[in-house]
Amino acid sequence: SMGHRKRLRQALEGDAPAKPEREEQRRQVTIFFCDLIGSTEMATRFDAEDMSEIYERYHSHVQRIIEKHGGRSLFTQGDGIVACFGYPKASENDAERAAMAALAISSSVPDLKFGTDLALHTRIGLATGRVFVRGNVEESSALVGDTLNLASRLQDAAPADGVVVGKTTMRLIERSAKV
């Protein structure tokens, strides 16, 4: 990127390396919040090493689908995965791509096999709104705003292997379908 070339040129010329530019802005994004159902009960059935393998395969599977649909995984915490569509690059169909990823995940996660009678199930919430993006361009950015909280609350309301979509997200999906 231009920032990398600029720092390399400064280093070669003997100047002190410049700090990466901070990117701070308000953006409209679609937040994807996915939770694995029953992970507390699973932790009583499986030892920590097995749970680690289950989480790793589950996270990899979900993140692969998110990236395939143009999203960016922000972080994982235990069995939860938070992703963003519309940052760092926005497009007109971010909400639609998030919904497509959510449907692909909710239908495919139960098919993950672990050599036991274990079947995984998810709940997913999607919310679109304005967030404040704070962070270095080269680092994972911090997104601040109620959109993350809304996506979490929508996920809590979702049925097993279901997706709950916020009003703004739904309007954007419907608008995209009409085009």
mmCIF file of C-alpha atoms in Angstrom:
data_model
loop_
_atom_site.group_PDB
_atom_site.id
_atom_site.type_symbol
_atom_site.label_atom_id
_atom_site.label_comp_id
_atom_site.label_asym_id
_atom_site.label_seq_id
_atom_site.Cartn_x
_atom_site.Cartn_y
_atom_site.Cartn_z
ATOM 1 C CA SER A 1 0.000 0.000 0.000
ATOM 2 C CA MET A 2 0.978 3.633 -0.277
ATOM 3 C CA GLY A 3 1.579 3.856 3.481
ATOM 4 C CA HIS A 4 3.970 0.914 3.410
ATOM 5 C CA ARG A 5 5.924 2.384 0.487
ATOM 6 C CA LYS A 6 6.138 5.760 2.202
ATOM 7 C CA ARG A 7 7.528 4.230 5.414
ATOM 8 C CA LEU A 8 9.992 2.084 3.435
ATOM 9 C CA ARG A 9 11.214 5.108 1.468
ATOM 10 C CA GLN A 10 11.650 7.103 4.697
ATOM 11 C CA ALA A 11 13.565 4.234 6.285
ATOM 12 C CA LEU A 12 15.854 3.900 3.254
ATOM 13 C CA GLU A 13 16.478 7.647 3.232
ATOM 14 C CA GLY A 14 17.388 7.544 6.925
ATOM 15 C CA ASP A 15 14.346 9.407 8.181
ATOM 16 C CA ALA A 16 12.550 8.131 11.245
ATOM 17 C CA PRO A 17 9.743 5.802 10.208
ATOM 18 C CA ALA A 18 6.377 7.466 10.170
ATOM 19 C CA LYS A 19 3.621 6.070 12.340
ATOM 20 C CA PRO A 20 0.715 4.597 10.421
ATOM 21 C CA GLU A 21 -2.016 7.111 9.787
ATOM 22 C CA ARG A 22 -5.045 6.785 12.021
ATOM 23 C CA GLU A 23 -8.315 6.216 10.309
ATOM 24 C CA GLU A 24 -11.194 7.742 12.207
ATOM 25 C CA GLN A 25 -14.540 8.166 10.549
ATOM 26 C CA ARG A 26 -18.242 7.500 10.761
ATOM 27 C CA ARG A 27 -19.380 4.666 8.521
ATOM 28 C CA GLN A 28 -22.530 2.754 7.796
ATOM 29 C CA VAL A 29 -21.858 -0.948 8.235
ATOM 30 C CA THR A 30 -23.763 -4.175 8.717
ATOM 31 C CA ILE A 31 -22.705 -6.000 11.861
ATOM 32 C CA PHE A 32 -22.949 -9.786 11.897
ATOM 33 C CA PHE A 33 -23.206 -11.364 15.360
ATOM 34 C CA CYS A 34 -23.138 -15.174 15.521
ATOM 35 C CA ASP A 35 -23.393 -17.343 18.625
ATOM 36 C CA LEU A 36 -23.065 -21.088 19.069
ATOM 37 C CA ILE A 37 -26.057 -22.538 20.918
ATOM 38 C CA GLY A 38 -25.435 -24.778 23.908
ATOM 39 C CA SER A 39 -21.709 -24.223 24.288
ATOM 40 C CA THR A 40 -21.964 -24.157 28.090
ATOM 41 C CA GLU A 41 -23.593 -27.596 28.073
ATOM 42 C CA MET A 42 -20.993 -28.825 25.562
ATOM 43 C CA ALA A 43 -18.218 -27.728 27.908
ATOM 44 C CA THR A 44 -19.575 -30.149 30.532
ATOM 45 C CA ARG A 45 -19.599 -33.028 28.023
ATOM 46 C CA PHE A 46 -16.180 -32.459 26.442
ATOM 47 C CA ASP A 47 -12.778 -31.709 27.903
ATOM 48 C CA ALA A 48 -10.979 -28.434 27.197
ATOM 49 C CA GLU A 49 -8.830 -29.879 24.398
ATOM 50 C CA ASP A 50 -11.891 -31.217 22.567
ATOM 51 C CA MET A 51 -13.719 -27.907 23.038
ATOM 52 C CA SER A 52 -10.717 -26.084 21.625
ATOM 53 C CA GLU A 53 -10.848 -28.268 18.495
ATOM 54 C CA ILE A 54 -14.616 -27.765 18.173
ATOM 55 C CA TYR A 55 -14.260 -23.989 18.478
ATOM 56 C CA GLU A 56 -11.347 -23.874 16.044
ATOM 57 C CA ARG A 57 -13.214 -25.808 13.345
ATOM 58 C CA TYR A 58 -16.404 -23.811 13.944
ATOM 59 C CA HIS A 59 -14.580 -20.438 13.855
ATOM 60 C CA SER A 60 -12.645 -21.402 10.698
ATOM 61 C CA HIS A 61 -15.808 -22.536 8.938
ATOM 62 C CA VAL A 62 -17.763 -19.387 9.835
ATOM 63 C CA GLN A 63 -14.895 -17.018 9.043
ATOM 64 C CA ARG A 64 -14.321 -18.676 5.664
ATOM 65 C CA ILE A 65 -17.975 -18.054 4.712
ATOM 66 C CA ILE A 66 -17.876 -14.470 6.016
ATOM 67 C CA GLU A 67 -14.783 -13.723 3.916
ATOM 68 C CA LYS A 68 -16.255 -15.478 0.864
ATOM 69 C CA HIS A 69 -19.169 -13.025 1.032
ATOM 70 C CA GLY A 70 -16.919 -9.984 1.452
ATOM 71 C CA GLY A 71 -17.148 -9.545 5.215
ATOM 72 C CA ARG A 72 -14.414 -8.990 7.728
ATOM 73 C CA SER A 73 -14.229 -10.935 10.973
ATOM 74 C CA LEU A 74 -13.668 -8.450 13.789
ATOM 75 C CA PHE A 75 -13.191 -10.793 16.725
ATOM 76 C CA THR A 76 -14.142 -14.075 18.303
ATOM 77 C CA GLN A 77 -14.881 -14.531 21.944
ATOM 78 C CA GLY A 78 -15.485 -18.074 23.096
ATOM 79 C CA ASP A 79 -18.265 -19.289 20.863
ATOM 80 C CA GLY A 80 -19.226 -15.856 19.523
ATOM 81 C CA ILE A 81 -18.106 -14.322 16.247
ATOM 82 C CA VAL A 82 -18.566 -10.681 15.313
ATOM 83 C CA ALA A 83 -18.024 -9.589 11.726
ATOM 84 C CA CYS A 84 -18.520 -6.450 9.697
ATOM 85 C CA PHE A 85 -19.735 -5.892 6.153
ATOM 86 C CA GLY A 86 -18.965 -2.451 4.749
ATOM 87 C CA TYR A 87 -15.560 -1.849 6.284
ATOM 88 C CA PRO A 88 -12.853 -1.247 5.215
ATOM 89 C CA LYS A 89 -14.488 -1.214 1.783
ATOM 90 C CA ALA A 90 -18.160 -0.318 1.438
ATOM 91 C CA SER A 91 -20.459 -1.473 -1.321
ATOM 92 C CA GLU A 92 -24.137 -1.003 -2.044
ATOM 93 C CA ASN A 93 -25.003 -4.608 -1.216
ATOM 94 C CA ASP A 94 -23.231 -5.041 2.141
ATOM 95 C CA ALA A 95 -26.472 -5.915 3.941
ATOM 96 C CA GLU A 96 -27.434 -8.448 1.286
ATOM 97 C CA ARG A 97 -23.991 -10.094 1.398
ATOM 98 C CA ALA A 98 -24.185 -10.278 5.208
ATOM 99 C CA ALA A 99 -27.592 -11.957 4.950
ATOM 100 C CA MET A 100 -26.306 -14.431 2.362
ATOM 101 C CA ALA A 101 -23.369 -15.284 4.631
ATOM 102 C CA ALA A 102 -25.709 -15.686 7.611
ATOM 103 C CA LEU A 103 -27.987 -18.059 5.711
ATOM 104 C CA ALA A 104 -25.032 -20.086 4.431
ATOM 105 C CA ILE A 105 -23.661 -20.399 7.961
ATOM 106 C CA SER A 106 -26.954 -21.264 9.628
ATOM 107 C CA SER A 107 -27.580 -24.028 7.100
ATOM 108 C CA SER A 108 -24.045 -25.465 7.028
ATOM 109 C CA VAL A 109 -22.873 -25.392 10.668
ATOM 110 C CA PRO A 110 -25.185 -28.289 11.676
ATOM 111 C CA ASP A 111 -23.423 -30.399 9.022
ATOM 112 C CA LEU A 112 -19.994 -30.042 10.664
ATOM 113 C CA LYS A 113 -18.977 -33.506 11.907
ATOM 114 C CA PHE A 114 -16.862 -34.205 14.967
ATOM 115 C CA GLY A 115 -16.974 -38.009 15.129
ATOM 116 C CA THR A 116 -19.602 -37.978 17.868
ATOM 117 C CA ASP A 117 -23.286 -37.326 18.185
ATOM 118 C CA LEU A 118 -22.491 -33.617 18.463
ATOM 119 C CA ALA A 119 -24.489 -31.283 16.215
ATOM 120 C CA LEU A 120 -23.716 -27.565 16.318
ATOM 121 C CA HIS A 121 -26.393 -24.914 15.980
ATOM 122 C CA THR A 122 -26.130 -21.142 15.693
ATOM 123 C CA ARG A 123 -28.140 -17.976 16.171
ATOM 124 C CA ILE A 124 -27.284 -14.942 14.057
ATOM 125 C CA GLY A 125 -28.269 -11.288 14.303
ATOM 126 C CA LEU A 126 -27.692 -8.652 11.610
ATOM 127 C CA ALA A 127 -27.921 -4.911 12.205
ATOM 128 C CA THR A 128 -27.055 -2.021 9.923
ATOM 129 C CA GLY A 129 -26.227 1.424 11.199
ATOM 130 C CA ARG A 130 -23.629 4.092 11.692
ATOM 131 C CA VAL A 131 -20.545 3.349 13.738
ATOM 132 C CA PHE A 132 -17.444 5.290 14.602
ATOM 133 C CA VAL A 133 -14.320 3.579 13.289
ATOM 134 C CA ARG A 134 -11.164 4.202 15.282
ATOM 135 C CA GLY A 135 -7.861 2.506 14.643
ATOM 136 C CA ASN A 136 -4.783 2.227 12.513
ATOM 137 C CA VAL A 137 -5.362 1.237 8.916
ATOM 138 C CA GLU A 138 -2.985 -1.732 9.288
ATOM 139 C CA GLU A 139 -4.543 -2.987 12.523
ATOM 140 C CA SER A 140 -7.938 -4.435 13.303
ATOM 141 C CA SER A 141 -10.122 -1.432 13.832
ATOM 142 C CA ALA A 142 -12.371 -0.646 16.735
ATOM 143 C CA LEU A 143 -15.980 0.003 15.852
ATOM 144 C CA VAL A 144 -18.046 1.930 18.358
ATOM 145 C CA GLY A 145 -21.792 2.406 18.260
ATOM 146 C CA ASP A 146 -25.150 0.940 19.146
ATOM 147 C CA THR A 147 -25.204 -1.149 15.962
ATOM 148 C CA LEU A 148 -23.015 -3.770 17.661
ATOM 149 C CA ASN A 149 -25.379 -3.896 20.644
ATOM 150 C CA LEU A 150 -28.410 -4.187 18.367
ATOM 151 C CA ALA A 151 -26.845 -7.069 16.425
ATOM 152 C CA SER A 152 -26.160 -8.828 19.726
ATOM 153 C CA ARG A 153 -29.764 -8.359 20.911
ATOM 154 C CA LEU A 154 -31.111 -9.592 17.559
ATOM 155 C CA GLN A 155 -28.893 -12.672 17.831
ATOM 156 C CA ASP A 156 -30.343 -13.364 21.280
ATOM 157 C CA ALA A 157 -33.846 -13.345 19.740
ATOM 158 C CA ALA A 158 -32.986 -15.697 16.873
ATOM 159 C CA PRO A 159 -34.249 -19.277 16.908
ATOM 160 C CA ALA A 160 -31.867 -22.215 16.543
ATOM 161 C CA ASP A 161 -30.206 -22.103 13.117
ATOM 162 C CA GLY A 162 -32.061 -18.860 12.450
ATOM 163 C CA VAL A 163 -31.204 -15.309 11.488
ATOM 164 C CA VAL A 164 -32.901 -12.175 12.820
ATOM 165 C CA VAL A 165 -32.450 -9.055 10.708
ATOM 166 C CA GLY A 166 -32.863 -5.471 11.906
ATOM 167 C CA LYS A 167 -35.265 -3.065 10.197
ATOM 168 C CA THR A 168 -32.585 -1.019 8.431
ATOM 169 C CA THR A 169 -30.846 -4.149 7.211
ATOM 170 C CA MET A 170 -34.132 -5.526 5.904
ATOM 171 C CA ARG A 171 -34.907 -2.310 3.992
ATOM 172 C CA LEU A 172 -31.464 -2.430 2.356
ATOM 173 C CA ILE A 173 -31.904 -6.085 1.395
ATOM 174 C CA GLU A 174 -35.338 -5.381 -0.083
ATOM 175 C CA ARG A 175 -33.995 -2.368 -2.000
ATOM 176 C CA SER A 176 -31.102 -4.452 -3.340
ATOM 177 C CA ALA A 177 -33.532 -7.193 -4.468
ATOM 178 C CA LYS A 178 -35.539 -4.652 -6.484
ATOM 179 C CA VAL A 179 -32.496 -3.468 -8.423
#
